[in-house]
Short mmCIF file of C-alpha atoms and ligand atoms in Angstrom, two decimals:
data_model
loop_
_atom_site.label_atom_id
_atom_site.label_comp_id
_atom_site.label_asym_id
_atom_site.label_seq_id
_atom_site.Cartn_x
_atom_site.Cartn_y
_atom_site.Cartn_z
CA UNK T 1 -67.16 -66.43 21.17
CA UNK T 2 -66.33 -63.05 22.16
CA UNK T 3 -68.97 -60.73 23.56
CA UNK T 4 -68.79 -56.72 23.56
CA UNK T 5 -70.97 -55.02 26.15
CA UNK T 6 -71.95 -51.60 24.72
CA UNK T 7 -72.91 -48.47 26.46
CA UNK T 8 -75.00 -46.37 24.13
CA UNK T 9 -74.43 -42.55 24.60
CA UNK T 10 -77.50 -40.78 23.14
CA UNK T 11 -80.68 -42.70 22.20
CA UNK T 12 -81.84 -41.09 19.15
CA UNK T 13 -82.11 -42.06 15.70
CA UNK T 14 -78.66 -43.51 15.06
CA UNK T 15 -78.28 -45.38 18.19
CA UNK T 16 -81.77 -46.65 18.08
CA UNK T 17 -80.94 -48.23 14.65
CA UNK T 18 -77.91 -49.78 15.95
CA UNK T 19 -80.04 -51.41 18.91
CA UNK T 20 -82.42 -52.61 16.04
CA UNK T 21 -79.38 -53.81 14.14
CA UNK T 22 -78.18 -55.83 17.13
CA UNK T 23 -81.62 -57.39 17.78
CA UNK T 24 -82.47 -58.55 14.44
CA UNK T 25 -79.24 -59.60 13.02
CA UNK T 26 -77.36 -60.47 16.61
CA UNK T 27 -77.06 -64.33 15.52
CA UNK T 28 -76.15 -63.60 12.04
CA UNK T 29 -73.35 -61.35 13.20
CA UNK T 30 -72.13 -63.86 15.73
CA UNK T 31 -71.92 -66.52 13.07
CA UNK T 32 -70.08 -64.50 10.52
CA UNK T 33 -68.11 -62.04 12.48
CA UNK T 34 -67.40 -64.19 15.47
CA UNK T 35 -68.85 -61.76 18.28
CA UNK T 36 -71.70 -61.12 20.27
CA UNK T 37 -73.02 -57.84 21.34
CA UNK T 38 -75.17 -56.78 24.18
CA UNK T 39 -76.05 -53.32 25.35
CA UNK T 40 -75.55 -52.86 28.97
CA UNK T 41 -76.42 -49.09 29.48
CA UNK T 42 -78.04 -46.38 27.51
CA UNK T 43 -78.14 -42.75 28.36
CA UNK T 44 -80.28 -40.02 26.74
CA UNK T 45 -80.90 -36.24 27.31
CA UNK T 46 -84.66 -36.75 27.13
CA UNK T 47 -85.16 -40.50 28.28
CA UNK T 48 -82.83 -40.63 31.26
CA UNK T 49 -80.39 -43.72 31.93
CA UNK T 50 -80.96 -47.42 31.93
CA UNK T 51 -78.22 -49.63 33.26
CA UNK T 52 -78.44 -53.72 33.53
CA UNK T 53 -75.14 -55.45 33.54
CA UNK T 54 -76.71 -58.59 32.51
CA UNK T 55 -77.82 -56.93 29.36
CA UNK T 56 -80.84 -54.62 28.50
CA UNK T 57 -83.86 -56.23 26.87
CA UNK T 58 -83.95 -53.94 23.90
CA UNK T 59 -87.47 -55.31 22.35
CA UNK T 60 -89.72 -53.02 24.71
CA UNK T 61 -87.30 -50.02 24.05
CA UNK T 62 -87.61 -50.45 20.02
CA UNK T 63 -91.29 -50.99 20.38
CA UNK T 64 -91.95 -47.51 22.16
CA UNK T 65 -92.43 -44.37 19.91
CA UNK T 66 -89.19 -42.45 20.13
CA UNK T 67 -90.81 -39.27 21.91
CA UNK T 68 -92.25 -41.78 24.79
CA UNK T 69 -89.17 -43.25 26.04
CA UNK T 70 -88.84 -42.63 29.72
CA UNK T 71 -86.24 -44.76 31.70
CA UNK T 72 -87.10 -43.58 35.11
CA UNK T 73 -89.85 -46.24 35.83
CA UNK T 74 -87.69 -49.30 34.62
CA UNK T 75 -85.40 -51.25 36.75
CA UNK T 76 -82.05 -49.82 36.48
CA UNK T 77 -83.39 -46.66 35.22
CA UNK T 78 -83.26 -43.08 36.32
CA UNK T 79 -84.71 -39.70 34.93
CA UNK T 80 -80.91 -38.27 34.85
CA UNK T 81 -78.89 -39.24 31.99
CA UNK T 82 -75.81 -39.64 34.37
CA UNK T 83 -73.80 -39.92 31.17
CA UNK T 84 -70.35 -39.32 33.05
CA UNK T 85 -70.90 -41.77 35.63
CA UNK T 86 -72.42 -44.43 33.10
CA UNK T 87 -69.20 -43.89 30.58
CA UNK T 88 -66.79 -44.02 33.40
CA UNK T 89 -68.26 -46.73 35.84
CA UNK T 90 -70.69 -49.17 34.30
CA UNK T 91 -68.45 -51.99 33.18
CA UNK T 92 -68.71 -51.83 29.24
CA UNK T 93 -66.20 -52.73 26.34
CA UNK T 94 -67.24 -50.26 23.74
CA UNK T 95 -68.85 -46.66 24.45
CA UNK T 96 -70.96 -45.82 21.45
CA UNK T 97 -71.32 -41.90 21.20
CA UNK T 98 -74.21 -40.51 19.23
CA UNK T 99 -75.50 -37.54 20.80
CA UNK T 100 -76.01 -34.19 19.08
CA UNK T 101 -72.87 -32.84 16.90
CA UNK T 102 -72.01 -29.41 18.46
CA UNK T 103 -69.99 -27.70 15.54
CA UNK T 104 -68.45 -24.85 18.12
CA UNK T 105 -66.60 -26.85 20.77
CA UNK T 106 -67.77 -30.35 20.21
CA UNK T 107 -69.47 -30.50 23.71
CA UNK T 108 -70.79 -32.63 25.52
CA UNK T 109 -69.73 -35.40 23.07
CA UNK T 110 -66.01 -34.33 23.42
CA UNK T 111 -66.15 -35.14 27.00
CA UNK T 112 -67.87 -38.26 26.60
CA UNK T 113 -65.45 -39.56 24.49
CA UNK T 114 -62.49 -38.35 26.56
CA UNK T 115 -64.02 -39.93 29.71
CA UNK T 116 -64.34 -43.16 27.88
CA UNK T 117 -60.77 -43.10 26.50
CA UNK T 118 -59.59 -42.23 30.13
CA UNK T 119 -61.55 -45.27 31.47
CA UNK T 120 -59.71 -47.57 28.88
CA UNK T 121 -62.88 -48.01 26.96
CA UNK T 122 -62.97 -48.50 23.20
CA UNK T 123 -64.88 -45.62 21.30
CA UNK T 124 -66.92 -45.43 18.23
CA UNK T 125 -68.82 -42.34 17.24
CA UNK T 126 -70.77 -40.80 14.60
CA UNK T 127 -70.29 -37.39 15.86
CA UNK T 128 -68.50 -35.15 14.05
CA UNK T 129 -67.42 -32.43 16.68
CA UNK T 130 -65.19 -34.45 18.93
CA UNK T 131 -63.29 -35.63 15.51
CA UNK T 132 -63.22 -32.43 13.94
CA UNK T 133 -61.97 -30.47 16.68
CA UNK T 134 -60.14 -32.67 18.83
CA UNK T 135 -59.11 -35.77 16.72
CA UNK T 136 -55.73 -35.83 17.24
CA UNK T 137 -55.71 -35.25 20.79
CA UNK T 138 -58.13 -38.04 21.23
CA UNK T 139 -56.25 -40.31 19.06
CA UNK T 140 -53.08 -40.05 21.19
CA UNK T 141 -55.25 -40.83 24.06
CA UNK T 142 -56.57 -43.83 22.54
CA UNK T 143 -53.12 -44.67 21.07
CA UNK T 144 -51.56 -44.22 24.73
CA UNK T 145 -54.29 -46.80 26.45
CA UNK T 146 -54.05 -49.34 23.32
CA UNK T 147 -57.32 -48.91 22.58
CA UNK T 148 -59.89 -48.15 19.65
CA UNK T 149 -61.10 -44.58 18.67
CA UNK T 150 -63.27 -45.36 15.66
CA UNK T 151 -65.55 -42.89 13.93
CA UNK T 152 -66.25 -43.95 10.20
CA UNK T 153 -69.86 -42.72 10.62
CA UNK T 154 -68.37 -38.83 10.89
CA UNK T 155 -67.89 -38.72 6.95
CA UNK T 156 -70.50 -40.08 4.67
CA UNK T 157 -72.28 -42.23 7.22
CA UNK T 158 -71.80 -45.85 6.66
CA UNK T 159 -70.27 -45.20 3.20
CA UNK T 160 -66.28 -46.05 4.13
CA UNK T 161 -64.57 -42.85 3.16
CA UNK T 162 -62.28 -42.93 6.31
CA UNK T 163 -61.23 -46.54 6.02
CA UNK T 164 -61.10 -46.65 2.48
CA UNK T 165 -58.33 -44.08 2.38
CA UNK T 166 -56.74 -45.00 5.44
CA UNK T 167 -56.73 -49.25 4.31
CA UNK T 168 -57.45 -49.59 0.90
CA UNK T 169 -55.34 -46.49 -0.57
CA UNK T 170 -52.43 -47.15 1.84
CA UNK T 171 -49.13 -46.50 -0.21
CA UNK T 172 -50.55 -44.02 -2.31
CA UNK T 173 -49.98 -40.16 -2.07
CA UNK T 174 -53.31 -38.40 -1.40
CA UNK T 175 -53.15 -35.13 -2.75
CA UNK T 176 -56.40 -34.00 -2.71
CA UNK T 177 -60.11 -34.58 -1.44
CA UNK T 178 -63.49 -33.21 -3.07
CA UNK T 179 -67.02 -34.14 -2.66
CA UNK T 180 -70.69 -33.77 -1.85
CA UNK T 181 -70.48 -34.51 1.81
CA UNK T 182 -73.87 -33.56 2.98
CA UNK T 183 -77.29 -35.46 2.63
CA UNK T 184 -79.40 -32.84 3.79
CA UNK T 185 -78.54 -29.97 1.76
CA UNK T 186 -78.07 -32.48 -1.32
CA UNK T 187 -81.58 -33.55 -0.89
CA UNK T 188 -82.74 -30.01 -0.57
CA UNK T 189 -81.02 -28.88 -3.48
CA UNK T 190 -82.56 -31.52 -5.69
CA UNK T 191 -86.24 -30.60 -4.16
CA UNK T 192 -85.69 -27.14 -5.06
CA UNK T 193 -84.85 -28.15 -8.66
CA UNK T 194 -88.38 -29.70 -8.31
CA UNK T 195 -89.83 -26.35 -7.35
CA UNK T 196 -90.35 -27.19 -3.74
CA UNK T 197 -89.58 -24.19 -1.31
CA UNK T 198 -86.61 -24.29 1.31
CA UNK T 199 -88.74 -24.65 4.45
CA UNK T 200 -90.95 -27.38 3.16
CA UNK T 201 -87.51 -29.34 1.81
CA UNK T 202 -86.11 -29.00 5.12
CA UNK T 203 -89.01 -30.23 7.06
CA UNK T 204 -88.74 -33.36 4.24
CA UNK T 205 -85.27 -34.01 5.26
CA UNK T 206 -85.75 -33.97 9.19
CA UNK T 207 -88.59 -36.44 8.59
CA UNK T 208 -86.56 -38.57 6.62
CA UNK T 209 -83.65 -38.71 9.43
CA UNK T 210 -81.28 -36.87 7.30
CA UNK T 211 -81.08 -33.29 9.10
CA UNK T 212 -79.24 -32.61 12.19
CA UNK T 213 -81.26 -31.88 15.19
CA UNK T 214 -80.83 -27.98 14.56
CA UNK T 215 -80.48 -28.14 10.62
CA UNK T 216 -78.73 -25.09 10.65
CA UNK T 217 -75.43 -26.74 10.39
CA UNK T 218 -76.87 -28.84 7.32
CA UNK T 219 -78.26 -25.38 5.75
CA UNK T 220 -75.23 -23.12 6.51
CA UNK T 221 -72.48 -25.46 5.36
CA UNK T 222 -71.27 -26.07 9.12
CA UNK T 223 -71.76 -30.10 8.71
CA UNK T 224 -69.62 -30.03 5.76
CA UNK T 225 -66.81 -27.77 7.14
CA UNK T 226 -66.80 -30.07 9.90
CA UNK T 227 -66.47 -33.18 7.69
CA UNK T 228 -63.78 -31.22 5.23
CA UNK T 229 -61.74 -30.64 8.68
CA UNK T 230 -61.72 -34.29 9.53
CA UNK T 231 -60.43 -35.32 5.81
CA UNK T 232 -58.15 -32.61 5.88
CA UNK T 233 -56.41 -33.61 9.32
CA UNK T 234 -57.15 -37.35 9.21
CA UNK T 235 -56.19 -38.04 5.39
CA UNK T 236 -53.95 -35.13 4.37
CA UNK T 237 -51.81 -34.74 7.65
CA UNK T 238 -52.97 -31.28 8.22
CA UNK T 239 -53.24 -29.81 11.65
CA UNK T 240 -56.37 -27.04 10.58
CA UNK T 241 -59.02 -25.62 12.87
CA UNK T 242 -62.52 -24.98 11.83
CA UNK T 243 -61.62 -21.24 11.24
CA UNK T 244 -59.33 -22.55 8.75
CA UNK T 245 -62.03 -23.87 6.27
CA UNK T 246 -63.90 -21.06 4.36
CA UNK T 247 -67.50 -22.04 4.37
CA UNK T 248 -70.82 -21.01 2.67
CA UNK T 249 -74.20 -22.65 2.80
CA UNK T 250 -77.32 -23.01 0.68
CA UNK T 251 -79.79 -20.79 2.51
CA UNK T 252 -79.24 -17.96 -0.02
CA UNK T 253 -80.13 -19.91 -3.05
CA UNK T 254 -83.70 -19.66 -4.42
CA UNK T 255 -85.76 -22.36 -6.25
CA UNK T 256 -85.86 -20.01 -9.02
CA UNK T 257 -82.19 -19.58 -9.23
CA UNK T 258 -81.79 -23.29 -8.74
CA UNK T 259 -84.37 -24.00 -11.86
CA UNK T 260 -82.90 -21.40 -13.89
CA UNK T 261 -79.45 -23.25 -13.73
CA UNK T 262 -80.99 -26.61 -14.85
CA UNK T 263 -82.07 -24.92 -18.03
CA UNK T 264 -78.49 -23.82 -18.93
CA UNK T 265 -77.09 -27.60 -17.89
CA UNK T 266 -76.02 -26.68 -14.67
CA UNK T 267 -76.57 -28.12 -10.95
CA UNK T 268 -76.15 -26.34 -7.73
CA UNK T 269 -74.00 -28.62 -5.38
CA UNK T 270 -72.55 -27.82 -1.89
CA UNK T 271 -68.89 -29.19 -2.65
CA UNK T 272 -66.30 -29.61 0.18
CA UNK T 273 -62.78 -29.76 -0.68
CA UNK T 274 -59.18 -30.10 0.89
CA UNK T 275 -56.08 -29.91 -1.20
CA UNK T 276 -52.36 -30.26 -0.53
CA UNK T 277 -50.47 -27.17 -1.85
CA UNK T 278 -46.95 -27.57 -3.19
CA UNK T 279 -45.70 -26.07 0.25
CA UNK T 280 -47.41 -29.00 2.15
CA UNK T 281 -50.10 -26.68 3.67
CA UNK T 282 -53.75 -28.03 3.03
CA UNK T 283 -56.35 -25.41 1.21
CA UNK T 284 -59.81 -26.40 2.83
CA UNK T 285 -63.00 -25.01 1.71
CA UNK T 286 -66.83 -25.44 1.40
CA UNK T 287 -68.33 -23.79 -1.61
CA UNK T 288 -71.87 -23.86 -3.48
CA UNK T 289 -71.09 -24.37 -6.90
CA UNK T 290 -72.97 -24.57 -10.36
CA UNK T 291 -71.42 -27.78 -12.01
CA UNK T 292 -71.69 -28.74 -15.56
CA UNK T 293 -74.17 -31.93 -16.12
CA UNK T 294 -70.83 -33.79 -17.64
CA UNK T 295 -69.02 -33.03 -13.96
CA UNK T 296 -68.43 -36.44 -11.89
CA UNK T 297 -70.34 -34.71 -8.91
CA UNK T 298 -73.34 -33.16 -10.81
CA UNK T 299 -75.27 -36.55 -11.07
CA UNK T 300 -74.83 -37.37 -7.22
CA UNK T 301 -78.48 -36.30 -6.26
CA UNK T 302 -80.95 -36.74 -2.86
CA UNK T 303 -79.12 -38.11 0.12
CA UNK T 304 -76.57 -39.66 -1.92
CA UNK T 305 -73.01 -38.41 -1.40
CA UNK T 306 -69.55 -38.74 -2.90
CA UNK T 307 -66.11 -38.43 -2.16
CA UNK T 308 -63.32 -38.20 -4.82
CA UNK T 309 -59.71 -38.75 -3.71
CA UNK T 310 -56.84 -37.43 -6.10
CA UNK T 311 -53.97 -39.77 -5.72
CA UNK T 312 -50.63 -39.86 -7.34
CA UNK T 313 -50.68 -43.47 -8.93
CA UNK T 314 -54.27 -43.95 -9.20
CA UNK T 315 -55.61 -40.69 -10.32
CA UNK T 316 -58.89 -40.26 -9.25
CA UNK T 317 -60.85 -42.51 -7.19
CA UNK T 318 -64.35 -42.04 -5.99
CA UNK T 319 -66.40 -43.72 -3.40
CA UNK T 320 -70.00 -42.98 -3.59
CA UNK T 321 -73.00 -43.91 -1.28
CA UNK T 322 -75.53 -42.83 1.45
CA UNK T 323 -74.35 -39.73 3.08
CA UNK T 324 -77.18 -39.72 5.83
CA UNK T 325 -79.82 -41.88 7.26
CA UNK T 326 -80.35 -43.61 10.69
CA UNK T 327 -79.46 -47.19 9.76
CA UNK T 328 -77.09 -46.13 7.29
CA UNK T 329 -75.05 -44.70 9.99
CA UNK T 330 -75.81 -47.43 12.43
CA UNK T 331 -73.93 -49.29 9.87
CA UNK T 332 -71.00 -47.22 10.46
CA UNK T 333 -71.39 -48.11 13.96
CA UNK T 334 -71.30 -51.59 13.30
CA UNK T 335 -68.16 -51.31 11.01
CA UNK T 336 -66.21 -49.18 13.92
CA UNK T 337 -67.02 -52.11 15.98
CA UNK T 338 -65.73 -54.96 13.89
CA UNK T 339 -62.70 -52.84 13.27
CA UNK T 340 -62.08 -52.87 17.20
CA UNK T 341 -62.63 -56.54 17.00
CA UNK T 342 -60.37 -57.15 14.19
CA UNK T 343 -57.67 -54.85 15.99
CA UNK T 344 -57.86 -56.93 19.33
CA UNK T 345 -58.00 -60.17 17.28
CA UNK T 346 -55.33 -59.68 14.56
CA UNK T 347 -53.06 -62.94 14.34
CA UNK T 348 -49.83 -62.42 16.52
CA UNK T 349 -47.97 -62.68 13.33
CA UNK T 350 -49.69 -60.10 11.82
CA UNK T 351 -48.95 -56.28 12.34
CA UNK T 352 -51.64 -55.19 14.64
CA UNK T 353 -54.34 -52.94 13.41
CA UNK T 354 -53.95 -49.73 15.25
CA UNK T 355 -50.10 -49.38 14.67
CA UNK T 356 -50.73 -49.86 11.19
CA UNK T 357 -53.61 -47.03 10.91
CA UNK T 358 -51.13 -44.88 13.04
CA UNK T 359 -48.61 -45.15 10.16
CA UNK T 360 -50.73 -43.92 7.76
CA UNK T 361 -51.24 -40.67 9.06
CA UNK T 362 -48.84 -37.96 8.55
CA UNK T 363 -48.73 -35.70 11.50
N1 NAD M 1 -78.64 -38.96 11.17
C1 NAD M 1 -77.62 -39.24 10.12
O1 NAD M 1 -78.09 -39.32 8.97
C2 NAD M 1 -76.31 -39.02 10.83
C3 NAD M 1 -75.53 -39.36 9.93
C4 NAD M 1 -73.82 -39.27 10.37
C5 NAD M 1 -73.71 -38.68 11.57
N2 NAD M 1 -74.63 -38.26 12.53
C6 NAD M 1 -74.34 -37.99 13.81
O2 NAD M 1 -74.84 -38.93 14.74
C7 NAD M 1 -75.32 -38.13 15.74
C8 NAD M 1 -76.69 -38.87 16.12
O3 NAD M 1 -77.53 -38.43 15.04
P1 NAD M 1 -78.88 -38.99 15.22
O4 NAD M 1 -79.49 -38.95 13.96
O5 NAD M 1 -79.22 -40.12 16.31
O6 NAD M 1 -79.43 -37.59 16.06
P2 NAD M 1 -80.74 -37.43 16.92
O7 NAD M 1 -80.96 -35.89 17.32
O8 NAD M 1 -81.95 -38.34 16.30
O9 NAD M 1 -80.06 -38.41 18.35
C9 NAD M 1 -79.33 -37.59 19.14
C10 NAD M 1 -79.87 -38.24 20.75
O10 NAD M 1 -78.99 -37.88 21.60
C11 NAD M 1 -79.52 -37.47 22.74
N3 NAD M 1 -78.35 -36.33 23.52
C12 NAD M 1 -78.50 -35.11 23.29
N4 NAD M 1 -77.34 -34.84 24.42
C13 NAD M 1 -77.17 -35.64 25.06
C14 NAD M 1 -76.34 -35.83 26.25
N5 NAD M 1 -75.55 -34.82 26.92
N6 NAD M 1 -76.41 -36.83 26.82
C15 NAD M 1 -77.25 -38.16 26.50
N7 NAD M 1 -77.99 -37.96 25.15
C16 NAD M 1 -78.16 -36.74 24.56
C17 NAD M 1 -80.56 -36.80 22.47
O11 NAD M 1 -81.58 -36.54 23.42
C18 NAD M 1 -80.97 -37.53 21.16
O12 NAD M 1 -81.92 -38.80 21.68
C19 NAD M 1 -75.11 -36.82 15.49
O13 NAD M 1 -73.87 -36.37 16.18
C20 NAD M 1 -74.95 -36.73 13.98
O14 NAD M 1 -74.35 -35.61 13.60
C21 NAD M 1 -75.92 -38.51 11.88
N1 HSE M 2 -76.99 -34.03 8.65
C1 HSE M 2 -76.07 -35.13 8.30
C2 HSE M 2 -75.80 -36.45 8.72
C3 HSE M 2 -74.72 -36.96 8.37
O1 HSE M 2 -73.55 -36.36 8.87
C4 HSE M 2 -76.22 -34.78 6.52
O2 HSE M 2 -77.33 -34.58 6.16
O3 HSE M 2 -75.22 -35.37 5.87
#
């Protein structure tokens, strides 16, 4: 049985949920998927670092309250996250990056991903920063090393948007992408419709694990801006920068306005879109729109998100599912690990997975 040793970078909601998945479903995953998973290192800004190359016992870590974790007193533990040393030096097959998203320069996650790829380790990440701001360069680095760089969770948590486009819609011309891509703001808009004030709705979304550590990115549209950037560059073959994606958020809208709209049969939605123009360039934007009730995105409510692909042969194809959530996003990491496993173990007479993926990218 193949075993993958994991280094978890960041031990917040998502990577803890992945550790839970491994603890609770490890045997079933081995039976169904043909590989086992073992965590050999964890680093976290608050808890420090923990290394055990024979496999970390996850049970006591998962039993502790998140805010109480302190690795410094444990064997193999240190108060310092030592992320660079862990990523470069600790023998692990896959580095799982789930630290804070930094929409400005992607750091320190961008360095985490680069160090791992330079060290020849596969990477899966739910962090939008490195993918949106340096996806192309990181992909090239991974391709040069013949290793996997997977990031399904960067758009719509575990709902398979990127793999749907890259694999299931392969052979079609995708001419545009439009969707509701932020669980927090969509949840908040729904609560505003119910008369809840913005600060209370934000606090609820944080409690439910949908919001970023700093929810400004959710509220001001920057989180959707990064997702639109990822879709434009990865799916439509663009080479856009963050400044190329016009952006607005939901902070200016009041419960009264949202409720008035409902009486007129309209629902306010934060919609991200990327559209291929006739000259081959891509128009990308994030806009707060009042959608009529019959619009396909008007009924997407709460943390539910949806992305519609506009294609030449199939018309519109919509993928809908959770846009946020700790376990939902941990599933994205598991799906990335499965993709890495399938890439490594493709039959000799089958086209290897990574080259197939590369060919689906335009640019
Ligand atoms: N929660 C979701 O629904 C969701 C969905 C999709 C994507 N994401 C993305 O996944 C990532 C993780 O999300 P989360 O909900 O677990 O966030 P979180 O805030 O719960 O956890 C992030 C963890 O990273 C740690 N960290 C921060 N900087 C670090 C560093 N330099 N070195 C080591 N550890 C560091 C923090 O201490 C924290 O424990 C974020 O980038 C987020 O945007 C989250
Ligand atoms: N904060 C993000 C997490 C998923 O990227 C959201 O609410 O959609």
